[in-house]
Tab-separated table of C-alpha atoms in Angstrom:
chain	number	residue	atom	x	y	z
A	156	MET	CA	0.186	0.011	0.113
A	157	LYS	CA	2.958	2.434	0.948
A	158	ASN	CA	4.473	1.651	-2.107
A	159	LEU	CA	1.318	2.235	-4.510
A	160	LEU	CA	0.678	5.655	-2.356
A	161	ILE	CA	4.611	7.189	-3.434
A	162	THR	CA	4.241	5.412	-6.726
A	163	MET	CA	1.068	7.840	-7.594
A	164	MET	CA	2.159	10.606	-6.062
A	165	LEU	CA	5.076	10.188	-8.949
A	166	ALA	CA	2.947	10.347	-11.694
A	167	LEU	CA	0.975	13.292	-9.806
A	168	ALA	CA	4.258	15.274	-9.694
A	169	ALA	CA	5.246	13.828	-13.355
A	170	GLY	CA	1.275	15.217	-14.682
A	171	PHE	CA	0.255	11.691	-15.791
A	172	ILE	CA	-2.810	12.004	-13.074
A	173	THR	CA	-4.851	15.825	-12.632
A	174	LEU	CA	-7.118	15.718	-9.697
A	175	PRO	CA	-10.949	17.019	-10.618
A	176	ALA	CA	-11.771	20.690	-8.944
A	177	LEU	CA	-13.251	20.696	-5.052
A	178	ALA	CA	-16.654	21.691	-6.265
A	179	ALA	CA	-17.351	25.746	-6.010
A	180	SER	CA	-20.734	27.875	-5.302
A	181	TYR	CA	-21.641	31.066	-6.638
A	182	THR	CA	-24.027	32.491	-6.619
A	183	VAL	CA	-25.596	35.121	-8.962
A	184	GLU	CA	-28.544	37.930	-9.014
A	185	ILE	CA	-30.360	37.700	-12.966
A	186	HIS	CA	-28.956	39.225	-15.106
A	187	LYS	CA	-25.803	40.209	-13.831
A	188	GLY	CA	-22.464	38.026	-14.044
A	189	GLN	CA	-19.538	36.810	-12.497
A	190	LEU	CA	-15.828	35.981	-13.819
A	191	VAL	CA	-13.924	32.120	-12.624
A	192	ARG	CA	-10.396	32.013	-13.129
A	193	LEU	CA	-9.091	28.900	-13.511
A	194	ASP	CA	-5.774	26.869	-12.435
A	195	LYS	CA	-5.957	24.913	-15.581
A	196	ALA	CA	-6.667	25.840	-19.020
A	197	ALA	CA	-10.233	24.748	-20.377
A	198	THR	CA	-10.945	23.120	-23.661
A	199	SER	CA	-14.890	22.737	-23.423
A	200	VAL	CA	-17.225	23.703	-20.464
A	201	ILE	CA	-20.619	22.106	-19.669
A	202	VAL	CA	-23.861	23.762	-17.701
A	203	ALA	CA	-26.625	21.153	-17.144
A	204	ASP	CA	-29.885	24.419	-17.139
A	205	PRO	CA	-28.761	26.997	-20.265
A	206	GLU	CA	-32.421	28.693	-19.188
A	207	ILE	CA	-30.839	29.098	-16.104
A	208	ALA	CA	-27.725	30.277	-15.845
A	209	ASP	CA	-24.937	30.415	-18.947
A	210	ILE	CA	-21.328	30.508	-18.810
A	211	GLN	CA	-19.088	31.922	-21.764
A	212	ALA	CA	-15.581	31.302	-22.112
A	213	VAL	CA	-13.221	34.472	-22.173
A	214	SER	CA	-9.859	32.646	-22.356
A	215	PRO	CA	-8.465	29.087	-21.049
A	216	LYS	CA	-8.550	29.790	-18.113
A	217	LEU	CA	-11.306	32.267	-17.702
A	218	LEU	CA	-14.862	32.535	-17.636
A	219	TYR	CA	-18.577	34.312	-17.595
A	220	ILE	CA	-20.864	33.246	-15.888
A	221	ASN	CA	-23.973	34.829	-17.199
A	222	GLY	CA	-27.767	34.226	-14.483
A	223	ARG	CA	-31.358	34.083	-16.887
A	224	SER	CA	-33.484	33.529	-15.130
A	225	VAL	CA	-34.064	32.521	-10.941
A	226	GLY	CA	-33.270	28.768	-10.214
A	227	GLU	CA	-30.245	27.081	-9.251
A	228	THR	CA	-27.701	24.577	-11.823
A	229	SER	CA	-24.483	22.737	-11.808
A	230	MET	CA	-21.338	23.539	-14.546
A	231	LEU	CA	-18.243	21.912	-15.682
A	232	ALA	CA	-15.175	22.906	-17.263
A	233	ILE	CA	-12.922	19.893	-18.953
A	234	ASP	CA	-9.695	20.358	-20.711
A	235	ASP	CA	-7.886	18.399	-22.741
A	236	ALA	CA	-6.870	14.917	-21.651
A	237	ASP	CA	-11.272	14.860	-19.977
A	238	ASN	CA	-10.161	16.121	-16.538
A	239	VAL	CA	-12.758	18.841	-14.586
A	240	VAL	CA	-10.903	21.896	-14.206
A	241	PHE	CA	-13.207	23.165	-12.649
A	242	GLU	CA	-16.856	22.168	-11.185
A	243	ALA	CA	-19.898	24.478	-9.517
A	244	THR	CA	-23.191	24.966	-8.498
A	245	VAL	CA	-24.724	28.305	-9.662
A	246	ALA	CA	-27.433	30.146	-7.156
A	247	VAL	CA	-29.472	32.509	-10.013
A	248	THR	CA	-31.586	35.115	-7.926
A	249	HIS	CA	-33.555	38.238	-8.317
A	250	ASN	CA	-31.872	41.689	-7.538
A	251	LEU	CA	-32.071	41.615	-4.148
A	252	SER	CA	-29.098	43.524	-3.735
A	253	ARG	CA	-31.597	46.861	-5.818
A	254	LEU	CA	-34.332	45.290	-3.671
A	255	LYS	CA	-32.551	46.425	-0.560
A	256	ARG	CA	-31.865	50.166	-1.860
A	257	GLU	CA	-35.054	50.683	-2.423
A	258	ILE	CA	-36.037	49.801	0.866
A	259	GLN	CA	-33.793	52.186	2.568
A	260	ASP	CA	-33.770	55.103	0.225
A	261	ALA	CA	-38.168	54.233	0.648
A	262	LEU	CA	-37.891	53.453	5.026
A	263	PRO	CA	-34.489	54.047	6.442
A	264	GLN	CA	-35.050	53.197	9.241
A	265	THR	CA	-36.088	49.272	8.454
A	266	ARG	CA	-34.519	45.949	8.733
A	267	ILE	CA	-35.255	43.553	6.034
A	268	ASN	CA	-33.890	40.346	5.444
A	269	LEU	CA	-33.789	39.196	1.938
A	270	SER	CA	-34.346	36.100	0.398
A	271	SER	CA	-34.930	33.885	-3.119
A	272	THR	CA	-36.921	30.903	-4.287
A	273	ASP	CA	-37.320	29.890	-8.115
A	274	ASN	CA	-40.681	31.898	-7.617
A	275	ALA	CA	-40.721	33.935	-4.527
A	276	ILE	CA	-39.394	36.267	-2.638
A	277	ILE	CA	-39.182	35.603	0.695
A	278	VAL	CA	-38.587	38.893	3.285
A	279	LYS	CA	-38.256	38.286	7.069
A	280	GLY	CA	-37.312	41.676	9.190
A	281	LYS	CA	-39.338	43.451	11.804
A	282	ALA	CA	-41.623	46.809	10.975
A	283	ALA	CA	-42.613	49.797	12.672
A	284	SER	CA	-46.017	48.973	11.275
A	285	PRO	CA	-48.491	47.123	8.931
A	286	TYR	CA	-47.801	50.093	6.912
A	287	VAL	CA	-44.097	49.935	6.210
A	288	SER	CA	-44.648	46.225	5.961
A	289	GLU	CA	-46.866	46.428	3.448
A	290	LYS	CA	-44.970	48.696	1.936
A	291	VAL	CA	-42.215	46.772	1.546
A	292	GLN	CA	-44.466	43.762	0.712
A	293	ARG	CA	-45.579	46.346	-1.752
A	294	LEU	CA	-41.888	47.104	-3.866
A	295	ALA	CA	-40.522	43.579	-3.801
A	296	ALA	CA	-43.441	42.558	-6.008
A	297	THR	CA	-42.811	44.768	-9.010
A	298	PHE	CA	-38.948	42.663	-8.867
A	299	LEU	CA	-41.455	40.009	-9.585
A	300	ARG	CA	-43.026	38.245	-12.604
A	301	PRO	CA	-47.117	38.189	-12.694
A	302	GLU	CA	-46.717	34.348	-11.728
A	303	GLN	CA	-44.097	34.965	-8.746
A	304	GLN	CA	-45.319	35.544	-5.181
A	305	ILE	CA	-43.944	37.119	-2.227
A	306	VAL	CA	-43.880	35.216	1.354
A	307	ASN	CA	-44.018	37.724	4.221
A	308	LEU	CA	-42.778	36.845	7.226
A	309	VAL	CA	-42.350	40.750	8.337
A	310	GLU	CA	-43.131	41.259	12.498
A	311	THR	CA	-45.080	44.008	12.889
A	312	GLY	CA	-44.996	46.355	16.279
A	313	GLY	CA	-48.058	48.045	17.231
A	314	SER	CA	-51.501	47.338	16.560
A	315	ASP	CA	-53.232	47.657	12.960
A	316	GLN	CA	-56.694	47.043	14.427
A	317	VAL	CA	-58.548	51.159	14.414
A	318	MET	CA	-61.192	52.107	16.526
A	319	LEU	CA	-63.947	55.712	15.358
A	320	MET	CA	-66.149	56.946	17.348
A	321	ILE	CA	-68.435	59.178	15.468
A	322	LYS	CA	-70.317	62.393	16.593
A	323	VAL	CA	-73.359	63.049	14.534
A	324	ALA	CA	-74.652	66.663	15.705
A	325	GLU	CA	-77.761	68.094	14.047
A	326	VAL	CA	-78.581	71.268	15.220
A	327	SER	CA	-82.284	72.854	13.286
A	328	ARG	CA	-83.375	75.857	14.340
A	329	GLY	CA	-86.858	77.228	13.141
A	330	GLU	CA	-88.635	79.553	13.176
A	331	LEU	CA	-92.065	80.819	12.693
A	332	LYS	CA	-93.982	83.699	12.888
A	333	ARG	CA	-97.759	84.983	12.318
A	334	PHE	CA	-100.261	87.083	12.194
A	335	GLY	CA	-103.553	87.451	10.770
A	336	ILE	CA	-107.146	88.400	12.308
A	337	SER	CA	-110.056	86.168	11.868
A	338	LEU	CA	-113.758	86.264	12.470
A	339	GLU	CA	-116.785	85.087	13.084
A	340	SER	CA	-119.916	86.397	12.967
A	341	LEU	CA	-123.785	85.987	12.112
A	342	PHE	CA	-126.469	87.458	12.249
A	343	SER	CA	-130.312	85.856	12.074
A	344	ALA	CA	-133.559	87.906	10.876
A	345	GLY	CA	-136.548	85.426	10.797
A	346	ASN	CA	-135.522	82.731	8.911
A	347	ILE	CA	-132.999	83.957	6.814
A	348	LEU	CA	-129.423	83.104	8.730
A	349	PHE	CA	-126.400	85.397	6.974
A	350	GLY	CA	-122.850	84.667	8.048
A	351	LEU	CA	-118.517	85.888	8.187
A	352	ALA	CA	-116.145	83.447	8.217
A	353	THR	CA	-112.557	84.372	8.188
A	354	GLY	CA	-108.925	82.396	9.286
A	355	ARG	CA	-109.440	79.901	11.446
A	356	ASP	CA	-112.486	78.284	13.667
A	357	ILE	CA	-113.645	79.155	16.318
A	358	ILE	CA	-115.208	77.587	18.979
A	359	ALA	CA	-117.381	78.798	21.734
A	360	ASP	CA	-119.106	76.804	25.070
A	361	ALA	CA	-122.724	76.512	26.074
A	362	ALA	CA	-122.001	80.221	27.790
A	363	GLY	CA	-120.698	82.122	25.299
A	364	ILE	CA	-117.387	82.474	26.587
A	365	ILE	CA	-114.816	81.886	23.280
A	366	THR	CA	-112.144	79.029	24.145
A	367	ARG	CA	-109.194	77.632	21.910
A	368	ASN	CA	-108.693	75.295	18.903
A	369	ALA	CA	-105.309	75.452	19.717
A	370	ASN	CA	-101.897	75.702	20.560
A	371	ASP	CA	-101.610	79.244	19.005
A	372	ASN	CA	-101.125	82.093	21.554
A	373	GLY	CA	-103.785	84.428	20.273
A	374	LEU	CA	-105.950	87.347	21.796
A	375	PHE	CA	-109.456	86.749	21.956
A	376	LEU	CA	-112.933	88.797	21.289
A	377	GLY	CA	-116.931	88.325	21.466
A	378	SER	CA	-120.720	89.698	21.198
A	379	THR	CA	-123.068	87.949	21.233
A	380	GLY	CA	-127.111	89.396	20.632
A	381	ASN	CA	-130.120	88.560	19.765
A	382	ASN	CA	-130.121	88.453	16.470
A	383	HIS	CA	-126.300	88.548	16.472
A	384	SER	CA	-123.171	86.495	16.781
A	385	VAL	CA	-120.076	88.338	16.178
A	386	SER	CA	-116.765	86.031	17.142
A	387	GLY	CA	-112.463	87.071	16.373
A	388	ILE	CA	-109.543	86.328	17.690
A	389	ILE	CA	-106.813	88.312	16.729
A	390	ASP	CA	-102.821	85.201	15.600
A	391	ALA	CA	-99.770	86.326	17.299
A	392	LEU	CA	-97.562	83.953	17.100
A	393	GLU	CA	-93.023	83.673	17.633
A	394	ASP	CA	-91.468	80.894	18.350
A	395	ASP	CA	-88.239	79.419	18.348
A	396	GLY	CA	-87.137	76.372	18.243
A	397	LEU	CA	-83.503	73.787	18.910
A	398	VAL	CA	-83.111	70.829	18.313
A	399	THR	CA	-80.020	68.453	18.744
A	400	VAL	CA	-79.825	65.353	17.086
A	401	LEU	CA	-76.934	62.890	17.783
A	402	ALA	CA	-75.642	59.683	16.237
A	403	GLU	CA	-72.295	58.062	17.897
A	404	PRO	CA	-71.313	54.908	16.112
A	405	ASN	CA	-67.827	53.273	17.248
A	406	LEU	CA	-66.568	50.722	14.682
A	407	THR	CA	-63.415	49.100	15.404
A	408	THR	CA	-62.369	46.980	11.726
A	409	LYS	CA	-58.548	46.307	10.797
A	410	SER	CA	-55.696	48.442	8.554
A	411	GLY	CA	-57.200	48.602	5.154
A	412	VAL	CA	-60.536	47.704	5.937
A	413	THR	CA	-62.763	49.669	5.043
A	414	ALA	CA	-66.033	49.758	8.072
A	415	SER	CA	-69.666	50.628	7.575
A	416	PHE	CA	-72.174	51.981	9.714
A	417	LEU	CA	-76.263	53.210	9.062
A	418	ALA	CA	-78.544	53.908	11.182
A	419	GLY	CA	-81.987	54.476	9.783
A	420	GLY	CA	-83.886	52.335	7.198
A	421	GLU	CA	-84.450	51.343	3.586
A	422	PHE	CA	-87.863	52.323	1.405
A	423	PRO	CA	-89.141	50.980	-1.391
A	424	ILE	CA	-89.298	52.002	-4.730
A	425	PRO	CA	-90.693	49.426	-7.099
A	426	VAL	CA	-89.169	49.186	-11.195
A	427	VAL	CA	-91.225	48.264	-13.968
A	428	GLY	CA	-89.474	45.161	-15.885
A	429	GLU	CA	-90.551	43.178	-18.930
A	430	GLU	CA	-94.250	43.053	-19.627
A	431	SER	CA	-95.606	46.267	-17.058
A	432	SER	CA	-94.011	43.673	-14.182
A	433	VAL	CA	-93.033	45.443	-11.424
A	434	THR	CA	-90.521	44.669	-8.659
A	435	ILE	CA	-89.521	46.453	-5.334
A	436	GLU	CA	-85.946	48.017	-4.305
A	437	TYR	CA	-84.717	49.117	-1.553
A	438	ARG	CA	-82.920	53.178	-0.673
A	439	PRO	CA	-80.707	53.345	1.846
A	440	TYR	CA	-81.438	56.383	4.430
A	441	GLY	CA	-80.803	58.203	7.810
A	442	VAL	CA	-77.009	58.301	9.238
A	443	SER	CA	-74.642	56.329	7.626
A	444	LEU	CA	-70.895	56.111	7.699
A	445	ASP	CA	-67.504	54.820	5.341
A	446	PHE	CA	-64.234	54.974	6.989
A	447	THR	CA	-60.993	53.421	5.399
A	448	PRO	CA	-57.981	54.064	7.922
A	449	VAL	CA	-54.394	53.239	7.705
A	450	VAL	CA	-51.780	51.912	10.386
A	451	LEU	CA	-48.411	54.086	8.946
A	452	SER	CA	-46.511	53.788	12.328
A	453	GLU	CA	-47.709	53.171	15.948
A	454	ASN	CA	-49.077	56.447	16.345
A	455	ARG	CA	-50.227	57.780	13.505
A	456	ILE	CA	-53.955	57.102	11.604
A	457	SER	CA	-54.515	58.082	7.785
A	458	LEU	CA	-58.543	58.191	7.566
A	459	THR	CA	-60.848	58.614	5.674
A	460	VAL	CA	-64.145	59.535	5.992
A	461	SER	CA	-66.903	59.501	4.297
A	462	PRO	CA	-69.910	60.254	6.208
A	463	GLU	CA	-73.991	60.548	5.142
A	464	VAL	CA	-77.288	62.261	6.518
A	465	SER	CA	-80.128	61.813	3.981
A	466	SER	CA	-84.278	61.338	5.023
A	467	LEU	CA	-86.967	61.475	3.336
A	468	THR	CA	-88.979	63.717	2.131
A	469	ASN	CA	-92.210	65.017	-0.670
A	470	VAL	CA	-90.750	67.970	-1.885
A	471	ASN	CA	-90.151	67.011	-5.501
A	472	ALA	CA	-91.848	63.257	-4.620
A	473	ILE	CA	-93.307	62.030	-8.236
A	474	GLN	CA	-96.529	58.882	-8.558
A	475	ALA	CA	-96.333	56.777	-11.264
A	476	ASN	CA	-98.113	53.653	-11.363
A	477	GLY	CA	-100.230	54.892	-8.326
A	478	PHE	CA	-97.115	54.727	-6.216
A	479	ASN	CA	-96.163	58.104	-4.319
A	480	ILE	CA	-91.924	57.648	-4.278
A	481	PRO	CA	-90.774	60.074	-1.983
A	482	SER	CA	-87.091	62.989	-2.473
A	483	ILE	CA	-84.093	62.212	-0.184
A	484	ASN	CA	-82.625	66.013	1.014
A	485	THR	CA	-78.543	64.745	1.592
A	486	ARG	CA	-75.888	66.321	3.044
A	487	ARG	CA	-71.960	64.481	2.479
A	488	ALA	CA	-69.210	64.777	2.738
A	489	SER	CA	-65.581	62.329	1.968
A	490	THR	CA	-62.312	63.485	3.100
A	491	THR	CA	-59.069	61.760	4.639
A	492	VAL	CA	-56.366	63.418	6.804
A	493	GLU	CA	-53.295	62.013	8.410
A	494	LEU	CA	-53.410	62.717	12.852
A	495	GLY	CA	-52.169	60.833	15.869
A	496	SER	CA	-54.255	57.810	17.745
A	497	GLY	CA	-56.876	60.019	20.293
A	498	GLU	CA	-56.410	63.322	17.534
A	499	SER	CA	-60.209	64.334	17.135
A	500	PHE	CA	-60.527	66.370	13.993
A	501	ALA	CA	-64.765	68.089	12.838
A	502	ILE	CA	-66.330	68.037	9.385
A	503	ALA	CA	-69.264	71.583	9.968
A	504	GLY	CA	-70.468	73.920	7.612
A	505	LEU	CA	-73.278	71.552	6.013
A	506	ILE	CA	-75.999	74.006	5.788
A	507	ARG	CA	-79.433	74.250	4.862
A	508	ARG	CA	-82.262	76.229	4.413
A	509	ASP	CA	-85.437	76.166	4.057
A	510	ASN	CA	-87.947	79.599	3.845
A	511	SER	CA	-91.764	79.921	2.934
A	512	ASN	CA	-94.005	83.059	3.403
A	513	ASP	CA	-97.988	82.361	3.259
A	514	ILE	CA	-100.977	84.574	3.221
A	515	SER	CA	-104.058	83.612	3.714
A	516	LYS	CA	-107.176	86.055	2.459
A	517	VAL	CA	-110.486	86.118	1.727
A	518	PRO	CA	-110.955	87.136	-1.955
A	519	ALA	CA	-111.240	90.933	-2.653
A	520	LEU	CA	-111.965	91.614	1.183
A	521	GLY	CA	-108.088	90.872	1.812
A	522	ASP	CA	-106.798	93.628	-0.534
A	523	LEU	CA	-109.027	96.076	0.861
A	524	PRO	CA	-106.824	99.262	1.463
A	525	VAL	CA	-105.849	98.787	6.002
A	526	LEU	CA	-109.701	97.174	6.871
A	527	GLY	CA	-107.925	94.423	4.449
A	528	ALA	CA	-105.527	94.053	8.015
A	529	LEU	CA	-108.941	92.073	9.095
A	530	PHE	CA	-109.505	89.528	6.637
A	531	ARG	CA	-106.140	88.251	5.756
A	532	SER	CA	-103.374	86.403	7.555
A	533	SER	CA	-99.511	85.534	6.733
A	534	GLU	CA	-97.081	83.110	8.225
A	535	PHE	CA	-93.417	83.044	7.462
A	536	ARG	CA	-91.483	79.893	8.578
A	537	GLN	CA	-87.857	79.398	8.018
A	538	GLU	CA	-85.644	76.336	8.670
A	539	GLN	CA	-82.194	76.052	9.587
A	540	THR	CA	-79.709	73.415	9.777
A	541	GLU	CA	-76.652	72.251	10.202
A	542	LEU	CA	-74.701	69.216	10.193
A	543	VAL	CA	-71.523	68.740	12.218
A	544	ILE	CA	-68.962	65.203	12.614
A	545	ILE	CA	-66.784	64.831	14.747
A	546	ALA	CA	-64.541	61.794	14.345
A	547	THR	CA	-62.006	60.412	16.746
A	548	PRO	CA	-59.558	57.794	15.432
A	549	TYR	CA	-57.644	55.185	18.003
A	550	ILE	CA	-55.184	51.855	17.974
A	551	VAL	CA	-56.787	49.401	19.527
A	552	ARG	CA	-55.544	45.577	21.103
A	553	GLY	CA	-57.258	43.028	21.678
A	554	VAL	CA	-57.943	42.213	25.835
A	555	SER	CA	-58.988	39.447	28.048
A	556	ASP	CA	-63.062	39.178	27.844
A	557	THR	CA	-62.618	39.056	31.693
A	558	GLU	CA	-61.705	43.205	31.723
A	559	LEU	CA	-64.792	44.072	29.370
A	560	ALA	CA	-68.370	44.094	31.111
A	561	THR	CA	-71.850	44.820	29.558
A	562	PRO	CA	-75.063	46.567	31.362
A	563	LEU	CA	-76.324	43.499	32.476
A	564	ASP	CA	-72.889	41.571	33.791
A	565	GLY	CA	-74.557	40.895	37.108
A	566	TYR	CA	-77.770	41.550	37.265
A	567	GLN	CA	-81.088	40.179	37.879
A	568	PRO	CA	-84.542	41.253	37.791
A	569	ALA	CA	-86.539	41.200	40.833
A	570	GLY	CA	-89.520	39.537	41.948
A	571	ASP	CA	-93.204	40.018	42.130
A	572	LEU	CA	-92.808	39.979	45.618
A	573	ASP	CA	-90.120	42.780	46.061
A	574	ARG	CA	-91.390	44.575	42.791
A	575	ILE	CA	-94.206	45.240	44.331
A	576	LEU	CA	-93.665	45.418	48.362
A	577	MET	CA	-90.297	46.188	48.526
A	578	GLY	CA	-90.851	48.723	45.599
A	579	LYS	CA	-86.892	47.287	44.250
A	580	LEU	CA	-86.735	46.611	39.779
A	581	TYR	CA	-83.724	44.392	40.419
A	582	LYS	CA	-82.267	41.934	43.661
A	583	GLU	CA	-78.758	43.222	44.083
A	584	GLN	CA	-76.371	41.785	43.662
A	585	PRO	CA	-72.704	41.532	46.336
A	586	THR	CA	-69.161	42.842	44.704
A	587	GLU	CA	-66.818	39.553	44.753
A	588	GLU	CA	-64.106	40.390	47.086
A	589	LEU	CA	-60.577	40.783	46.032
A	590	ALA	CA	-57.356	38.901	46.873
A	591	ASP	CA	-56.762	41.175	49.711
A	592	GLY	CA	-59.934	40.619	51.172
A	593	THR	CA	-60.888	43.998	49.805
A	594	ARG	CA	-64.201	45.019	47.040
A	595	PRO	CA	-63.599	46.351	43.854
A	596	ARG	CA	-64.026	50.141	43.564
A	597	LEU	CA	-63.635	53.276	41.114
A	598	ALA	CA	-59.644	54.657	40.962
A	599	GLY	CA	-59.613	58.149	40.770
A	600	PRO	CA	-62.481	60.250	40.443
A	601	ALA	CA	-66.048	59.594	38.277
A	602	GLY	CA	-69.178	61.012	37.652
A	603	PHE	CA	-69.406	64.122	35.057
A	604	MET	CA	-68.217	67.744	34.184
A	605	LEU	CA	-69.366	69.944	32.879
A	606	ARG	CA	-68.397	73.811	31.987
């Protein structure tokens, strides 16, 4: 055995035996290349899959490897004595170096690791928010063919759920002014009766005392005799109204997902089809809201809000096939803002004004100068409505069900005996003691503060 080893070493030194080169591994990005210098001259090269990588002999001792498509293949180089002088495994990847530069330019605070497989780019690392992770994924998608995909293994910090608290306040200011004189007179002579009446009805009891026929303010005056009865009323009304209608929906949704809310109803609309067939479609009305949040960072939110307030009205209503189809008064807004968690913004200025002025009078008599005021009544009405919308987004995190409570927790209705004799509407439930023997109580100030 010792003599055999000595003989092989002498043959190797004399050049009669050539050992194959050790297998190497090269990584080349797609559409890029790499030079390889050989120790011995090669006369031919072999590529297992030319579609993945191509090799060119620049000189007998210099090879150029060119990446053509993502994948892995093997290469060999042989000299004139059929000895293997070069053996390598070549892995062709996506253009990861350029993708890393793009990510660093767009998101300098993000640390991302990238790797490549045949049909995907694997993204690893940590991102400050789901928005940053999504942006990395969108950048990586530009380096893929349609049949390839992204494996997103990025860990995101913070929460990607947003709760939106909305307050919709509708302030209606109605002003009504009325002034008119109403007369009711009756004269009798034998079997002949003659009467004159203007304005609203006046009620008189058996004793001839005039009473009010409505809730309006007025001054009454009347006189009765054997053959005549004269009654009159002067209406003088000025009324201001202030009504506030509030809707306070709370909605929670995931970043990038639209949530909607509707407080109102739907009204039917007949639709005429083929052969005069009639079907019913329903259209919503009321207070509705669509919002789409995007979590930009741990404490920053981009919010798109589209509120709408609508109501049914008979103004511009139409009649079709015996159906009365009302119209809708609608006020809507749509905006996109960027703000922090817990910050609020308001949408105002959605004002609607309606004015009307009505005059009713007795023909001919109401047109007389000076005296015509006794035979006519005028009414002025003004409706002014303003809509104010206040929105406050919060980044929320899930909690255990033991940390949440409803108004019905611990509630038990009272029995007949407690309700009738003791006047109780519910049974008092003893509170559970804590580990230290005390009972739970509120921490800090509680109640309401009015300023």
